[in-house]
Coordinates of C-alpha atoms in Angstrom, one line a residue:
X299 CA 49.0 -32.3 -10.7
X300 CA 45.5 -31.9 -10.2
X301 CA 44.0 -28.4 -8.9
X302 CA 41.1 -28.3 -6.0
X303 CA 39.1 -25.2 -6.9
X304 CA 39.1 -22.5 -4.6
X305 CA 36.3 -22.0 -2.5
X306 CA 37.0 -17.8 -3.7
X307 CA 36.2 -19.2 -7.2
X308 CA 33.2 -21.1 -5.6
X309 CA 31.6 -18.2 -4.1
X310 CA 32.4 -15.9 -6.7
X311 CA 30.2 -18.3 -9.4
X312 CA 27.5 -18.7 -6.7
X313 CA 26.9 -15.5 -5.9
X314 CA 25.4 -14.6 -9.5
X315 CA 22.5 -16.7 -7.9
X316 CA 22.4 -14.1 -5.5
X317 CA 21.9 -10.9 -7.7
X318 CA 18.7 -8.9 -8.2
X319 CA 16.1 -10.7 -11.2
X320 CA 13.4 -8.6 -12.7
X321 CA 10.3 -9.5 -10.5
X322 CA 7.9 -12.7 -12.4
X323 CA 4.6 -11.1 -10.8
X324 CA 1.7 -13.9 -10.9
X325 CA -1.7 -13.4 -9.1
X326 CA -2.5 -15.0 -6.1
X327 CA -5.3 -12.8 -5.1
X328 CA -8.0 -11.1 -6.9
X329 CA -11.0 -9.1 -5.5
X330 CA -13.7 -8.4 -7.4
X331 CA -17.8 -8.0 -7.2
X332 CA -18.6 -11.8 -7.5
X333 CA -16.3 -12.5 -3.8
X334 CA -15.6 -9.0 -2.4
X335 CA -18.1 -8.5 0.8
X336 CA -17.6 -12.3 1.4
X337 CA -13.3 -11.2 1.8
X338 CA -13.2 -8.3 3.8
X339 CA -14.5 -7.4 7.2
X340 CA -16.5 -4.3 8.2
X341 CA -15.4 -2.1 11.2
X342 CA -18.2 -0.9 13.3
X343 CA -16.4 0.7 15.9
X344 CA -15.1 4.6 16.8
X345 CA -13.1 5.9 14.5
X346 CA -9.9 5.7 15.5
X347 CA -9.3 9.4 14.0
X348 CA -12.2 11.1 15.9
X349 CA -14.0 11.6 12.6
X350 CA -17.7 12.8 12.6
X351 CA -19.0 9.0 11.4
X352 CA -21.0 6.0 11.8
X353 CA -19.0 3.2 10.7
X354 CA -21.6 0.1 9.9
X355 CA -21.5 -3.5 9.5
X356 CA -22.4 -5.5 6.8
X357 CA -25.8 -6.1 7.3
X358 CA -26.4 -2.6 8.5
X359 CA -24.8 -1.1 5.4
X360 CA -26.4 -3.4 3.3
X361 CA -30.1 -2.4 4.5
X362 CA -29.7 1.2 4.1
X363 CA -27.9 0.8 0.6
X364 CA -24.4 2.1 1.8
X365 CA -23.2 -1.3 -0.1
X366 CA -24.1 -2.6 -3.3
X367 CA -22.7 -4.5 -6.6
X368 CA -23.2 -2.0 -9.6
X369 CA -23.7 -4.1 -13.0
X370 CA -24.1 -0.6 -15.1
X371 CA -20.6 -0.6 -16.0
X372 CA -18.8 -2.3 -18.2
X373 CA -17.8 -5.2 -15.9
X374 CA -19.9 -5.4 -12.5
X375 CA -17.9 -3.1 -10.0
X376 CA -18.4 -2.6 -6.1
X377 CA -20.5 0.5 -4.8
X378 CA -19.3 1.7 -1.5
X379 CA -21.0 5.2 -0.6
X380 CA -22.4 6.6 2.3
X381 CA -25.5 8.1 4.3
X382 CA -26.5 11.3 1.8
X383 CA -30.5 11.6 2.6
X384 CA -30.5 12.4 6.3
X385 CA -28.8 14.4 9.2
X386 CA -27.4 12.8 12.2
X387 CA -26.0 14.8 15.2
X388 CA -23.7 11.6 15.9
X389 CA -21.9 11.3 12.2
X390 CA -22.4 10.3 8.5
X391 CA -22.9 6.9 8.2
X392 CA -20.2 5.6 6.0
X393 CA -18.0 1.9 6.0
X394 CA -14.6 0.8 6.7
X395 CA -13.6 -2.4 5.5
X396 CA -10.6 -4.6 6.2
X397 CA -8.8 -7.6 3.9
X398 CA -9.5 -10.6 6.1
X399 CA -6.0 -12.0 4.3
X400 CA -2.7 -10.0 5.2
X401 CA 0.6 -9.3 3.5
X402 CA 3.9 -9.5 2.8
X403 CA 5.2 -8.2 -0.2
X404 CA 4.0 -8.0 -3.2
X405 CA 2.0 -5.8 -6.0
X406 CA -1.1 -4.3 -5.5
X407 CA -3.5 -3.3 -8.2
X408 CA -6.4 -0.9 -7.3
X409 CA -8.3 -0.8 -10.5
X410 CA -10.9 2.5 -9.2
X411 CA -13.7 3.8 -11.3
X412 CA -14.8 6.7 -9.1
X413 CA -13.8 7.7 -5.7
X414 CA -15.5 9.7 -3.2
X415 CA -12.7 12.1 -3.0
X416 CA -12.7 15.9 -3.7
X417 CA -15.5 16.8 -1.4
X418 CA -16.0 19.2 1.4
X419 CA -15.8 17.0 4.4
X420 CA -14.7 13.7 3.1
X421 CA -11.5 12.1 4.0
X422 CA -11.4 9.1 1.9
X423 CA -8.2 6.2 1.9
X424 CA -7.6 3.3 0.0
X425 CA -4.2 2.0 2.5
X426 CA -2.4 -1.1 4.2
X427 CA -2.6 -1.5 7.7
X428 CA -0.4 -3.8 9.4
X429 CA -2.5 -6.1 12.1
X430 CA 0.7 -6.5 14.3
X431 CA 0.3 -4.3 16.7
X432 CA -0.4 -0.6 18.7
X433 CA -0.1 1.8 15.6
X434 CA 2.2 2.6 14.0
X435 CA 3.6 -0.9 14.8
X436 CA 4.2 -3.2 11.6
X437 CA 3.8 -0.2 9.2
X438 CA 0.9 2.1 7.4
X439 CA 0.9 2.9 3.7
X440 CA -1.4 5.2 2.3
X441 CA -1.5 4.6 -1.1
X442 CA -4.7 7.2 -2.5
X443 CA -5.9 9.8 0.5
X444 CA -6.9 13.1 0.5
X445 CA -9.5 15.4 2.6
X446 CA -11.8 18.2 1.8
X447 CA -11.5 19.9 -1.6
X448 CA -7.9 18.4 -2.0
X449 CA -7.5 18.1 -6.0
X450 CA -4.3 16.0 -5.8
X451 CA -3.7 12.3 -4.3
X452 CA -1.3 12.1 -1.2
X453 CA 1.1 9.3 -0.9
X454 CA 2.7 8.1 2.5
X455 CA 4.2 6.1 5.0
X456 CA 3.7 5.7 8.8
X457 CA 6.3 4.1 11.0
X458 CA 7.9 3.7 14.1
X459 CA 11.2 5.7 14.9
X460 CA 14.6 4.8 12.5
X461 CA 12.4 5.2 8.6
X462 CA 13.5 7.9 6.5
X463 CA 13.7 8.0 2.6
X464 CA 15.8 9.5 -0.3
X465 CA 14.3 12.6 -2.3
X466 CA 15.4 10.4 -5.6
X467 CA 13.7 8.0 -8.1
X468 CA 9.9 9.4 -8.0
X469 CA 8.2 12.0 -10.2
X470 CA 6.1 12.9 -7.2
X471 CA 6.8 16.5 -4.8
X472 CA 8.5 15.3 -1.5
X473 CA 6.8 16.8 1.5
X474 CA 8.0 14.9 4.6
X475 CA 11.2 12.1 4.2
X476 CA 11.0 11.1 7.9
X477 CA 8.4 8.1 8.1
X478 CA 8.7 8.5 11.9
X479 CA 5.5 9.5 13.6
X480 CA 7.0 10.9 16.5
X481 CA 9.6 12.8 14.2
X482 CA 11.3 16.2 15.3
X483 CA 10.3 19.1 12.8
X484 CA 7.7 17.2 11.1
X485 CA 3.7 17.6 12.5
X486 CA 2.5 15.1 14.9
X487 CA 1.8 11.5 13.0
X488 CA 2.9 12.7 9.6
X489 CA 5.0 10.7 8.4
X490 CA 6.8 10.7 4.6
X491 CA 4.9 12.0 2.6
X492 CA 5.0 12.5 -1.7
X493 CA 2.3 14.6 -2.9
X494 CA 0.9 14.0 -6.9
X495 CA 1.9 16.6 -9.0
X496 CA -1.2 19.1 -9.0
X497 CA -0.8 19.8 -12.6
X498 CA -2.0 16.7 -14.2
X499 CA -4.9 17.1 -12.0
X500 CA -6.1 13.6 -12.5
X501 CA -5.0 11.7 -9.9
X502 CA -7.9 12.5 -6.9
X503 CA -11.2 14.5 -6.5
X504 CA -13.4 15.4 -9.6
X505 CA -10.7 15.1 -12.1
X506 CA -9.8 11.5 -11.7
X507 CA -13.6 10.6 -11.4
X508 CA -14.2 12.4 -14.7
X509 CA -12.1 10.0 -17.0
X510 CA -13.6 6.8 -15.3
X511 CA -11.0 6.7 -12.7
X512 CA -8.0 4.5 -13.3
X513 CA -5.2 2.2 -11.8
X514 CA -3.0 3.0 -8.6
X515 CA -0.4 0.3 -8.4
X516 CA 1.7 -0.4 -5.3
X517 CA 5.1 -2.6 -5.4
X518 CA 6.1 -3.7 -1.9
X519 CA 9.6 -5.5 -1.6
X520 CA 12.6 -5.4 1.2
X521 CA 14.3 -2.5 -0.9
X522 CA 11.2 0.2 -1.4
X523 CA 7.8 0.8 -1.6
X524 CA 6.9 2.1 -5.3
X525 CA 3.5 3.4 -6.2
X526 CA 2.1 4.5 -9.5
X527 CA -0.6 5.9 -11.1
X528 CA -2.3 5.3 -14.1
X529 CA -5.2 7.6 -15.5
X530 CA -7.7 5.6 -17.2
X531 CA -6.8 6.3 -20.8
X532 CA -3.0 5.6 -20.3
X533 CA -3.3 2.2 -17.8
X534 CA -0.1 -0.1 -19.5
X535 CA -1.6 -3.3 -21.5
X536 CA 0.3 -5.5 -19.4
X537 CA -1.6 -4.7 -15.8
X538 CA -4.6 -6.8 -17.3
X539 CA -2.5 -9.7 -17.9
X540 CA -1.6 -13.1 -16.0
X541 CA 2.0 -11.7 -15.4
X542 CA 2.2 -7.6 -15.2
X543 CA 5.5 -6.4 -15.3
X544 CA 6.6 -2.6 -13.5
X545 CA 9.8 -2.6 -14.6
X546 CA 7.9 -1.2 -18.0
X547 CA 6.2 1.3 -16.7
X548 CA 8.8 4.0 -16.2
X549 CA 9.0 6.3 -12.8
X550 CA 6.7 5.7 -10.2
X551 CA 4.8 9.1 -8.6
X552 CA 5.9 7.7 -5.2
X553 CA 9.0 5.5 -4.2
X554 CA 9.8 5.0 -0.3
X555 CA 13.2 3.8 0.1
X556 CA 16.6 4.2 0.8
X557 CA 19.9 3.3 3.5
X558 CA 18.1 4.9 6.2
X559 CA 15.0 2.5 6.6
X560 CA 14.8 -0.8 7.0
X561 CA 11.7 -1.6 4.9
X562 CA 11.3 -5.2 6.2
X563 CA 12.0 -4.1 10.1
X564 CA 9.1 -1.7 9.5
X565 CA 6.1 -3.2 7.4
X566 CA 5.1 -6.9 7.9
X567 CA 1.6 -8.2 8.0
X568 CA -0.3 -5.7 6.1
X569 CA -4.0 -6.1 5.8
X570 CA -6.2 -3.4 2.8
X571 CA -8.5 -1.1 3.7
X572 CA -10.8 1.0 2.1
X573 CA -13.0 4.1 4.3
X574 CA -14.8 7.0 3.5
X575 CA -14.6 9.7 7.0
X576 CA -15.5 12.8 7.8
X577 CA -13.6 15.9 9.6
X578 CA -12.0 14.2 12.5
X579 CA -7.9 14.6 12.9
X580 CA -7.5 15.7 8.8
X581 CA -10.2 16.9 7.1
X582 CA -11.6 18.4 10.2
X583 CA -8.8 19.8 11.2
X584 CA -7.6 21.6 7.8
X585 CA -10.9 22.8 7.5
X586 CA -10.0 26.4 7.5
X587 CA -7.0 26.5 5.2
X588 CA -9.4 25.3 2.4
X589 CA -11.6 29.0 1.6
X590 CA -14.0 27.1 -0.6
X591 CA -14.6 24.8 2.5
X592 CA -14.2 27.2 5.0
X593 CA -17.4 29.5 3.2
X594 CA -19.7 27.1 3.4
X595 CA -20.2 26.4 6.9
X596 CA -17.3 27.5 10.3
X597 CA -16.8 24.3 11.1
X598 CA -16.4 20.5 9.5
X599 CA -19.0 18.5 11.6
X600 CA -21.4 21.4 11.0
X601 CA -21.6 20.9 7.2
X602 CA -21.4 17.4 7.1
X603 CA -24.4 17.0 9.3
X604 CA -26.3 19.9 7.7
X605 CA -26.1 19.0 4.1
X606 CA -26.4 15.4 3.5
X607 CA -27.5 15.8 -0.7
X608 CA -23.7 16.9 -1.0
X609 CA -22.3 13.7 -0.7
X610 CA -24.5 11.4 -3.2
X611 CA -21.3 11.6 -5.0
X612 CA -19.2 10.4 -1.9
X613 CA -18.6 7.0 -3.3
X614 CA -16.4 4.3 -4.3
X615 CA -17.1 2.3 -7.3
X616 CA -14.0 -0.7 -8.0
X617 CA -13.7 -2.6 -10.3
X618 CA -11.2 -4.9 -8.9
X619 CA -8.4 -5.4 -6.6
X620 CA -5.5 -7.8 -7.7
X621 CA -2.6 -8.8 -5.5
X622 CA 0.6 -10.7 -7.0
X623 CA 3.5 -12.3 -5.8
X624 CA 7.3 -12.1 -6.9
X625 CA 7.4 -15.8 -7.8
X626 CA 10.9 -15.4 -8.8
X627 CA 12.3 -14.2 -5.6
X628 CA 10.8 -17.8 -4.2
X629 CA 12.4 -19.5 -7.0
X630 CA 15.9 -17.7 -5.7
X631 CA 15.9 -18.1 -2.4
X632 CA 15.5 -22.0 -3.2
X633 CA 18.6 -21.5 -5.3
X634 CA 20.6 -19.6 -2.6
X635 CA 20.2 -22.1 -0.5
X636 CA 21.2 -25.1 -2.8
X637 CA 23.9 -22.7 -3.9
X638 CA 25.4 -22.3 -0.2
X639 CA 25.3 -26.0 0.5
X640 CA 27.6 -26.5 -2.9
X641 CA 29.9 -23.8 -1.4
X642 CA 30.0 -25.5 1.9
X643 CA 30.6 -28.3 0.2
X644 CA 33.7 -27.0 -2.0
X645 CA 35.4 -26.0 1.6
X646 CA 34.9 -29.0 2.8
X647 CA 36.9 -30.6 -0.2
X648 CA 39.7 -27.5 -0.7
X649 CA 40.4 -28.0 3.3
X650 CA 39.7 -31.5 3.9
X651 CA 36.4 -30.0 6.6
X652 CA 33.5 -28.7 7.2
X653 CA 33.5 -24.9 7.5
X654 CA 30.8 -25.4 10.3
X655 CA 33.3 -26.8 12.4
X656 CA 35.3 -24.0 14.4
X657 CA 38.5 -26.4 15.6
X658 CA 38.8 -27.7 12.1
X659 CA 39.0 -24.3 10.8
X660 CA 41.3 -22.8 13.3
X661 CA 43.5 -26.3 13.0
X662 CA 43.7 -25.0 9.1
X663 CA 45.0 -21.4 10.3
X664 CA 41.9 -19.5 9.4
X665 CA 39.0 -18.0 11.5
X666 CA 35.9 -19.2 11.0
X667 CA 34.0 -17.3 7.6
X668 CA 36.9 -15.3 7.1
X669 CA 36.5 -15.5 3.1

């Protein structure tokens, strides 16, 4: 007698289609100096955290040399800096720019040969910004931020309520696991937060921009949000090829994840930003707990207008930014699917119908997707 397969022994064979592949990472998106002003947009409008600036457009920040491509270095870079010759009771002027393309998934490289970080006053961020919505609506991830004389980089997420993450898998120091804006016991718009370790000392401020900077690498899928760090000396040979792979690279300083947040439900469309601000809601509000900051003038906005040669070196200088997608996870989804029409298909055979129908299955004495 000839056996009909179960549709157990079906499923069971289809579901290896179904089980996690290391990520095939190709490049879909590379920023650079030879297209980067032409792919972003400028922000010329209030800061949205009450810092003391002058966000300007392109033309603006072009004329007063706030924008420029640097062809010093060893491959042209981007030089984003801001207003460090004159005083102006309304704010520094400074730039905010915005990917015109946003995001869903993928890895990021930020290759960064000097930021303007580590500076009385400054409260630079290189981030993702969901375009979905009223903040924190479709997600925030702040991938290198600091403010003032900060000498470590601060990693963290921004969401709505129901986003919290597990103190496991990163080298970084947890200082917030709720992701939650609005969350109980946490300050106001915190979020999760994983701070650098302070004693490598290389990773924001002075000491990164001593060493010629380096990589910060962001991998965005539905299970976490991974970030790592790379000083310049130690960046992996792989990130400057066609395919880089993180599943080399060991521990990331930052990983979001974990049962109790949905990462898709909270981060879709994400567009990259890069600032520079002054004081306003961080920096000008931790102004006293910083003693070096705190001597040199009583209050944020004060020194920042007052002392404009301070911040010649409040500047970013990129080489490049490189965004890749999981090719695989395309490929298998296109295999999930042609895997679940050949189950369908077994049933269909082992039970003489289609599961899809709900009399035929109840005729057959089971309830519909029972197995």
């Amino acid at each position: 007698m000839q056996l009909k397969s179960s549709p157990l022994l079906v499923l069971a064979a289809s579901t290896s289609i179904f089980s996690v592949i290391h990520a095939h990472y190709t490049l879909t998106d590379s920023y650079t100096a030879a297209n980067w002003f032409q792919s972003f947009l400028f922000y010329d409008k209030e800061d949205p955290t009450h810092g003391f600036v002058q966000y300007k457009n392109l033309a603006d920040a072009a004329k007063n040399g706030l924008i420029s491509i640097d062809s010093s270095t060893s491959e042209p870079a981007v030089y984003m800096g801001v207003d460090h010759t004159s005083k102006n009771p309304a704010g520094r002027d400074s730039v905010r720019i915005s990917s015109k393309k946003s995001f869903n998934h993928g890895l990021f490289i930020f290759d960064i040969e000097h930021t303007p970080s580590g500076i009385c006053g400054t409260w630079p961020a290189a981030w993702l910004l969901s375009d979905s919505g009223a903040w924190p609506k479709g997600g925030e991830i702040d991938i290198f931020e600091g403010a003032n004389d900060q000498a470590y980089n601060k990693m963290t997420l921004h969401t709505s309520a129901d986003c919290a993450i597990q103190h496991t898998g990163f080298s970084g120091d947890l200082e917030t696991a709720n992701c939650d804006v609005n969350a109980a016991g946490q300050g106001k718009n915190m979020g999760c937060g994983i701070r650098h370790p302070m004693a490598q000392g290389l990773s924001f401020g002075q000491g990164m921009n001593k060493i010629g900077g380096g990589i910060y690498a962001t991998v965005w899928t539905s299970t976490d949000i991974q970030i790592f760090h790379f000083p310049r000396a130690d960046v992996p040979a792989d990130i400057s090829t066609p395919n880089p792979d993180p599943s080399k690279w060991g521990m990331p300083v930052a990983k979001f994840g974990g049962a109790a947040c949905n990462i898709d439900a909270h981060f879709q469309n994400l567009n990259i930003i890069f600032n520079t601000a002054f004081c306003g809601d961080w920096a000008g509000e931790a102004w006293s707990d910083s003693p070096t900051c705190k001597a040199k003038a009583p209050t944020c906005e004060q020194y920042v207008r007052d002392n404009p040669g301070v911040f010649g070196e409040a500047y970013w200088l990129i080489r490049s930014v490189k965004v890749y997608e999981d090719r695989d996870s395309v490929v298998d989804r296109r295999k999930s699917k042609r895997s679940w029409a050949g189950f369908k298909k077994a049933v269909k055979g082992f039970f003489g119908h289609d599961d899809d129908d709900p009399d035929a299955v109840a005729n057959a004495g089971r309830p519909v997707h029972a197995w």
